[in-house]
Coordinates of C-alpha atoms and ligand atoms in Angstrom, one line a residue:
X655 CA 146.2 -60.9 -109.4
X656 CA 148.3 -58.6 -111.3
X657 CA 146.9 -59.3 -114.8
X658 CA 144.9 -55.9 -115.1
X659 CA 146.2 -52.7 -115.7
X660 CA 144.9 -49.2 -116.2
X661 CA 142.0 -46.7 -114.4
X662 CA 139.2 -46.2 -116.3
X663 CA 140.7 -48.0 -119.4
X664 CA 141.3 -51.4 -118.1
X665 CA 143.0 -54.0 -119.8
X666 CA 142.9 -57.6 -118.3
X667 CA 145.0 -60.5 -120.1
X668 CA 144.4 -64.2 -120.3
X669 CA 146.2 -67.1 -121.8
X670 CA 149.2 -69.2 -122.2
X671 CA 151.8 -69.9 -124.4
X672 CA 150.7 -73.4 -125.1
X673 CA 147.6 -73.1 -124.0
X674 CA 143.8 -72.9 -125.6
X675 CA 144.6 -69.3 -126.7
X676 CA 145.8 -65.6 -125.9
X677 CA 143.4 -62.9 -125.2
X678 CA 142.6 -59.6 -123.3
X679 CA 139.2 -57.9 -122.0
X680 CA 138.9 -54.0 -122.3
X681 CA 136.5 -52.7 -120.0
X682 CA 135.8 -49.1 -120.0
X683 CA 135.9 -48.6 -124.0
X684 CA 133.6 -45.7 -124.5
X685 CA 130.5 -46.6 -126.7
X686 CA 130.1 -45.9 -130.3
X687 CA 133.6 -45.7 -131.5
X688 CA 133.9 -47.8 -134.7
X689 CA 136.2 -50.6 -134.4
X690 CA 136.0 -53.8 -136.9
X691 CA 138.2 -57.1 -137.0
X692 CA 140.7 -55.7 -139.3
X693 CA 142.0 -53.1 -137.1
X694 CA 143.3 -55.3 -134.7
X695 CA 144.4 -58.0 -137.3
X696 CA 146.5 -55.1 -138.6
X697 CA 148.6 -54.3 -135.7
X698 CA 148.5 -57.9 -134.7
X699 CA 150.3 -59.0 -137.7
X700 CA 153.3 -56.2 -137.0
X701 CA 154.0 -58.3 -134.3
X702 CA 154.9 -61.3 -135.9
X703 CA 158.1 -63.5 -136.8
X704 CA 159.3 -62.4 -140.3
X705 CA 162.7 -60.4 -139.4
X706 CA 166.1 -62.8 -139.3
X707 CA 166.6 -64.2 -135.8
X708 CA 162.5 -64.9 -135.1
X709 CA 160.9 -67.7 -134.0
X710 CA 159.8 -70.7 -136.0
X711 CA 156.7 -71.2 -134.8
X712 CA 153.9 -69.8 -136.9
X713 CA 151.1 -68.7 -135.6
X714 CA 147.8 -67.9 -137.3
X715 CA 147.2 -65.4 -135.0
X716 CA 143.6 -64.6 -136.2
X717 CA 141.4 -62.0 -134.2
X718 CA 138.1 -62.9 -133.0
X719 CA 136.0 -60.5 -131.2
X720 CA 133.8 -62.2 -128.7
X721 CA 131.8 -59.4 -127.2
X722 CA 131.5 -55.8 -126.4
X723 CA 131.2 -54.6 -130.6
X724 CA 128.2 -54.8 -132.5
X725 CA 127.6 -53.3 -136.1
X726 CA 131.8 -52.2 -136.2
X727 CA 130.7 -50.0 -133.2
X728 CA 132.0 -50.8 -129.3
X729 CA 128.6 -51.2 -127.4
X730 CA 130.5 -49.5 -124.0
X731 CA 130.5 -53.2 -122.3
X732 CA 133.8 -55.2 -122.0
X733 CA 135.4 -56.1 -124.9
X734 CA 136.5 -59.8 -125.6
X735 CA 139.4 -60.0 -128.3
X736 CA 141.4 -63.7 -128.8
X737 CA 143.5 -65.9 -130.6
X738 CA 143.4 -69.3 -130.9
X739 CA 146.7 -71.2 -130.0
X740 CA 147.5 -73.2 -133.4
X741 CA 151.4 -74.3 -133.7
X742 CA 151.8 -75.9 -130.2
X743 CA 154.9 -78.1 -129.8
X744 CA 155.6 -78.8 -126.2
X745 CA 157.5 -82.5 -126.7
X746 CA 161.1 -79.6 -125.4
X747 CA 159.0 -78.0 -122.8
X748 CA 158.0 -81.4 -121.3
X749 CA 161.6 -83.1 -121.6
X750 CA 163.2 -80.3 -119.7
X751 CA 160.5 -79.6 -117.6
X752 CA 162.6 -79.4 -114.5
X753 CA 165.7 -78.2 -116.1
X754 CA 165.6 -74.6 -115.0
X755 CA 166.4 -72.2 -118.1
X756 CA 168.9 -69.5 -116.9
X757 CA 167.9 -66.0 -117.2
X758 CA 164.2 -67.4 -118.0
X759 CA 161.2 -67.4 -115.3
X760 CA 161.3 -71.3 -114.7
X761 CA 163.0 -70.8 -111.3
X762 CA 160.5 -67.8 -109.8
X763 CA 157.5 -69.5 -111.3
X764 CA 157.7 -73.0 -110.1
X765 CA 158.6 -71.8 -106.4
X766 CA 155.9 -69.0 -106.7
X767 CA 153.3 -71.2 -108.1
X768 CA 154.2 -74.7 -106.1
X769 CA 155.2 -76.2 -109.5
X770 CA 151.5 -75.8 -110.5
X771 CA 152.2 -72.8 -113.5
X772 CA 151.4 -73.7 -117.1
X773 CA 155.6 -74.2 -117.7
X774 CA 155.0 -75.2 -121.8
X775 CA 156.3 -72.5 -124.1
X776 CA 157.0 -70.4 -120.9
X777 CA 153.3 -70.3 -120.3
X778 CA 151.9 -67.2 -118.9
X779 CA 155.9 -66.4 -119.0
X780 CA 156.0 -66.3 -123.2
X781 CA 156.6 -63.3 -125.3
X782 CA 153.3 -64.8 -126.8
X783 CA 151.4 -62.3 -124.1
X784 CA 152.3 -59.5 -125.9
X785 CA 149.5 -60.6 -128.4
X786 CA 147.5 -59.6 -125.9
X787 CA 148.6 -55.9 -125.1
X788 CA 149.0 -55.4 -129.1
X789 CA 144.9 -56.1 -129.6
X790 CA 144.6 -54.1 -126.7
X791 CA 146.8 -51.4 -128.0
X792 CA 144.5 -51.7 -131.3
X793 CA 141.8 -49.9 -129.6
X794 CA 143.6 -48.0 -127.8
X795 CA 145.4 -46.3 -130.8
X796 CA 142.3 -45.6 -132.5
X797 CA 140.7 -43.9 -129.4
X798 CA 143.8 -41.6 -129.1
X799 CA 144.1 -41.0 -132.7
X800 CA 140.7 -38.8 -132.6
X801 CA 142.5 -36.4 -130.2
X802 CA 144.9 -36.6 -132.9
X803 CA 147.6 -38.7 -130.4
X804 CA 149.9 -40.7 -132.9
X805 CA 151.7 -43.3 -131.1
X806 CA 155.0 -45.2 -132.6
X807 CA 158.0 -47.5 -131.9
X808 CA 161.3 -48.0 -133.4
X809 CA 164.5 -50.3 -133.1
X810 CA 167.2 -47.9 -132.5
X811 CA 170.2 -50.4 -131.0
X812 CA 170.7 -54.1 -131.5
X813 CA 173.9 -56.2 -130.3
X814 CA 175.6 -52.9 -129.8
X815 CA 174.7 -51.4 -133.4
X816 CA 173.3 -47.9 -133.1
X817 CA 170.6 -46.3 -135.5
X818 CA 171.7 -42.7 -136.3
X819 CA 169.0 -40.3 -135.0
X820 CA 166.7 -39.3 -137.7
X821 CA 164.5 -36.6 -138.2
X822 CA 161.0 -37.5 -136.0
X823 CA 158.5 -36.8 -138.8
X824 CA 160.4 -39.6 -140.9
X825 CA 161.2 -42.4 -138.4
X826 CA 157.7 -43.8 -138.6
X827 CA 157.8 -44.4 -142.2
X828 CA 161.4 -45.1 -142.1
X829 CA 160.6 -47.6 -139.9
X830 CA 158.1 -49.7 -141.3
X831 CA 160.6 -50.6 -144.3
X832 CA 162.5 -53.4 -143.0
X833 CA 161.0 -56.1 -140.2
X834 CA 163.3 -55.1 -137.6
X835 CA 161.6 -51.9 -137.4
X836 CA 164.6 -50.2 -137.5
X837 CA 164.6 -45.7 -139.1
X838 CA 168.2 -46.4 -140.2
X839 CA 168.7 -48.7 -143.3
X840 CA 172.1 -49.6 -142.7
X841 CA 172.1 -50.7 -139.3
X842 CA 169.2 -52.5 -140.3
X843 CA 171.2 -54.3 -142.1
X844 CA 174.1 -54.5 -140.0
X845 CA 172.1 -55.4 -137.0
X846 CA 170.0 -58.6 -139.3
X847 CA 173.9 -59.7 -140.1
X848 CA 174.6 -59.7 -136.3
X849 CA 171.3 -61.5 -135.6
X850 CA 172.2 -64.4 -138.0
X851 CA 175.9 -65.0 -136.2
X852 CA 174.2 -64.6 -133.2
X853 CA 172.3 -67.9 -134.4
X854 CA 174.9 -69.7 -135.6
X855 CA 176.8 -69.3 -132.4
X856 CA 173.4 -70.1 -130.3
X857 CA 173.8 -67.1 -128.7
X858 CA 171.2 -64.5 -128.6
X859 CA 171.2 -60.4 -128.7
X860 CA 169.5 -57.5 -126.7
X861 CA 169.1 -53.8 -128.0
X862 CA 167.0 -50.6 -127.2
X863 CA 163.4 -49.6 -128.3
X864 CA 162.2 -46.0 -128.7
X865 CA 158.9 -45.1 -128.1
X866 CA 157.3 -41.7 -129.2
X867 CA 153.8 -40.1 -128.8
X868 CA 153.0 -36.9 -130.6
X869 CA 150.1 -34.7 -130.1
X870 CA 150.1 -35.7 -126.5
X871 CA 147.5 -32.9 -124.6
X872 CA 149.6 -31.2 -121.8
X873 CA 148.5 -32.4 -118.6
X874 CA 148.0 -36.1 -118.8
X875 CA 149.1 -37.5 -115.4
X876 CA 148.1 -37.8 -111.9
X877 CA 151.0 -36.8 -109.7
X878 CA 152.1 -38.0 -107.3
X879 CA 152.0 -42.0 -107.2
X880 CA 150.3 -42.3 -110.8
X881 CA 152.9 -39.6 -112.6
X882 CA 152.8 -40.4 -116.1
X883 CA 156.3 -41.7 -116.6
X884 CA 155.8 -43.9 -114.0
X885 CA 152.6 -45.8 -115.3
X886 CA 153.9 -45.6 -118.5
X887 CA 157.1 -47.1 -117.1
X888 CA 155.0 -49.8 -115.0
X889 CA 153.0 -51.1 -118.4
X890 CA 156.7 -50.8 -120.5
X891 CA 158.4 -53.1 -117.9
X892 CA 155.1 -56.0 -118.3
X893 CA 156.2 -56.4 -121.5
X894 CA 158.7 -60.1 -121.0
X895 CA 162.1 -58.9 -121.4
X896 CA 162.1 -55.1 -121.1
X897 CA 164.9 -54.8 -117.9
X898 CA 165.1 -50.8 -118.1
X899 CA 163.3 -47.4 -118.9
X900 CA 164.6 -44.0 -119.5
X901 CA 162.8 -41.0 -120.7
X902 CA 164.5 -38.3 -122.6
X903 CA 167.6 -37.8 -121.7
X904 CA 166.7 -40.6 -119.3
X905 CA 170.4 -41.6 -117.2
X906 CA 172.7 -39.3 -119.4
X907 CA 171.0 -36.3 -117.3
X908 CA 173.0 -37.7 -114.6
X909 CA 176.1 -36.3 -116.2
X910 CA 174.8 -32.7 -117.3
X911 CA 174.7 -29.4 -115.7
X912 CA 171.9 -27.8 -115.4
X913 CA 172.1 -25.0 -118.3
X914 CA 172.7 -28.1 -120.5
X915 CA 169.4 -30.5 -119.5
X916 CA 166.9 -27.7 -118.9
X917 CA 164.5 -27.4 -121.9
X918 CA 163.9 -23.8 -122.5
X919 CA 160.6 -22.2 -123.2
X920 CA 159.8 -20.5 -126.1
X921 CA 156.4 -19.5 -128.6
X922 CA 155.9 -21.2 -131.4
X923 CA 152.6 -20.4 -133.5
X924 CA 151.2 -19.1 -129.9
X925 CA 151.9 -22.2 -128.3
X926 CA 154.7 -22.7 -125.2
X927 CA 156.9 -25.3 -126.6
X928 CA 160.5 -26.4 -125.6
X929 CA 163.7 -25.9 -128.0
X930 CA 164.8 -29.2 -126.4
X931 CA 163.4 -32.2 -125.2
X932 CA 165.5 -33.6 -122.0
X933 CA 162.2 -34.1 -120.0
X934 CA 161.0 -36.9 -123.1
X935 CA 157.9 -34.5 -122.6
X936 CA 156.8 -35.5 -119.3
X937 CA 157.6 -33.0 -116.5
X938 CA 156.3 -33.5 -113.1
X939 CA 154.5 -36.7 -113.5
X940 CA 152.6 -34.9 -116.2
X941 CA 152.5 -34.2 -120.0
X942 CA 154.2 -30.9 -121.2
X943 CA 152.8 -30.6 -124.6
X944 CA 156.2 -32.0 -126.0
X945 CA 157.1 -35.7 -127.8
X946 CA 156.7 -38.1 -125.4
X947 CA 160.1 -40.4 -125.7
X948 CA 160.7 -43.4 -123.9
X949 CA 163.2 -45.8 -124.8
X950 CA 163.2 -49.6 -123.2
X951 CA 166.1 -51.6 -122.2
X952 CA 165.5 -55.2 -124.2
X953 CA 167.5 -58.1 -122.7
X954 CA 169.2 -60.9 -124.8
X955 CA 166.8 -63.9 -125.4
X956 CA 167.1 -66.2 -122.2
X957 CA 166.7 -69.5 -124.3
X958 CA 170.2 -70.1 -125.9
X959 CA 170.8 -73.1 -127.9
X960 CA 174.2 -73.2 -126.5
X961 CA 175.0 -75.5 -123.4
X962 CA 174.8 -73.2 -120.0
X963 CA 175.2 -75.1 -116.4
X964 CA 172.1 -74.9 -114.5
X965 CA 169.8 -76.8 -111.4
X966 CA 167.5 -79.8 -112.4
X967 CA 165.0 -78.3 -109.8
X968 CA 163.4 -81.6 -108.9
X969 CA 166.7 -83.8 -109.0
X970 CA 168.5 -81.2 -106.9
X971 CA 171.3 -81.4 -109.1
X972 CA 173.7 -79.3 -111.6
X973 CA 173.1 -80.3 -115.2
X974 CA 173.9 -78.7 -118.1
X975 CA 171.1 -77.2 -120.7
X976 CA 171.0 -76.4 -124.3
X977 CA 168.0 -75.0 -124.8
X978 CA 166.1 -76.6 -127.8
X979 CA 163.2 -75.6 -129.5
X980 CA 161.9 -72.3 -131.6
X981 CA 163.0 -69.1 -130.1
X982 CA 164.0 -65.4 -131.2
X983 CA 167.3 -64.6 -131.2
X984 CA 166.9 -61.4 -130.4
X985 CA 163.3 -60.5 -128.9
X986 CA 163.7 -56.9 -130.3
X987 CA 161.7 -56.4 -133.3
X988 CA 158.6 -58.5 -132.1
X989 CA 158.7 -56.2 -129.4
X990 CA 158.2 -53.2 -130.9
X991 CA 154.5 -53.2 -131.7
X992 CA 154.3 -54.2 -127.6
X993 CA 155.4 -50.8 -126.8
X994 CA 153.6 -48.8 -129.1
X995 CA 150.5 -50.9 -127.3
X996 CA 151.5 -50.5 -123.9
X997 CA 152.2 -46.7 -124.7
X998 CA 148.9 -46.3 -126.1
X999 CA 146.8 -48.2 -123.7
X1000 CA 148.4 -46.0 -120.8
X1001 CA 147.9 -42.4 -122.7
X1002 CA 144.5 -43.8 -123.2
X1003 CA 143.7 -44.1 -119.5
X1004 CA 144.7 -40.8 -118.9
X1005 CA 143.2 -39.1 -121.1
X1006 CA 139.8 -40.6 -120.5
X1007 CA 140.8 -39.9 -116.9
X1008 CA 141.5 -36.2 -117.8
X1009 CA 137.7 -36.1 -119.7
X1010 CA 139.7 -35.8 -123.0
X1011 CA 137.5 -38.8 -124.3
X1012 CA 133.7 -38.6 -124.0
X1013 CA 132.1 -42.0 -123.0
X1014 CA 129.7 -41.7 -125.9
X1015 CA 131.3 -41.0 -129.2
X1016 CA 129.3 -39.4 -131.7
Ligands
FMN2163 C1 157.9 -60.7 -128.0 C2 159.0 -61.6 -127.3 C3 159.3 -63.0 -127.7 C4 159.9 -63.7 -126.4 N1 160.4 -64.4 -127.3 C5 161.6 -65.3 -126.4 C6 162.3 -66.6 -126.7 O1 161.6 -67.3 -127.8 N2 162.9 -67.4 -125.5 C7 162.9 -66.9 -124.4 O2 164.0 -67.1 -123.5 N3 162.5 -65.6 -124.1 C8 161.8 -64.6 -124.9 N4 161.1 -63.7 -124.6 C9 161.1 -62.8 -123.2 C10 160.4 -64.1 -122.1 O3 159.3 -63.9 -122.1 C11 161.2 -63.5 -120.7 O4 162.7 -63.4 -120.7 C12 161.0 -64.1 -119.5 O5 159.3 -64.4 -119.5 C13 160.9 -63.6 -118.0 O6 161.2 -62.3 -117.7 P1 162.0 -61.2 -117.9 O7 163.1 -60.8 -118.7 O8 160.8 -60.1 -118.2 O9 162.8 -61.1 -116.1 C14 160.5 -63.0 -125.2 C15 159.4 -61.5 -125.0 C16 159.2 -60.9 -126.1 C17 158.6 -59.7 -125.6

């Protein structure tokens, strides 16, 4: 239970970090959409390690299309996408099987599944799960592009270092120039240095990712229990290590006056727009046509090489644990494509529900 998301564009994720594969089944994708493996592979490449402080686990992550696509076109049947896990080293996990990693899901998963959960590499609770999200997101992005919707994300903060705000139109291109996906090159260099320092100190860092969707039509979202912001938040919180979500001005609204927070309407080229975007493109749970702007807080990686006190759940005694193995010192850069994917999957579902995407694409 709990491994599927969406009403009309439904994704079901499967696979464990050190199991055979990671995969996703997408049901509800309209027929006739041109898709080839390279379209999905391109997105998958963006979440691979490469930035300073990312895992040394090197997976080929070669995407295979198992069903639902024939002659480069979706058929309307469920689409199954997967990649095989190759670079597996479960030794450390087996040795520390019962020493609960502070900050990870070891304790909660052990209790919930009675110890039967695949603990190797974090199993279902590994960041590798976002590979499935990104594969599904590649298809969602393609569908959304037919409406002119562009979804992208970038790193705005790591370890307290903040990127300077950039012009919206330049963020996507600038962020693609460094492996941290940060549109401010100077800040990116500082962030890299800080990550390196955290690695030397056997510690980890968190940060903030901003997701943006441009040209979203007015009217997406189903109040009151399936609000667009609520469903986006749900999808984004399914990214492991995401602990907070805010839209537009977010938590800062609490300190504003109405006259400051209210986005004033105006007319631009015959269209109603707002002069500011404190609402982050969503009012009353419905998209208002302004860019959707959402920020997620990513916690520092739980698995750190620094020794920490914990509990051995089998022996029921207190022990010290220094987590060995291959871990990301900072999860943020590798979660950026995941943020884009979860936004795209959610927006795609709502676009189908609004009847904006036909069931057969001609
Ligand atoms: C791309 C990505 C990579 C991750 N890599 C690691 C890692 O190397 N070590 C680790 O302890 N956690 C890592 N995580 C986070 C854990 O999976 C997550 O903290 C854990 O499942 C507990 O869930 P929670 O933090 O959402 O409560 C990663 C997450 C993502 C999105």
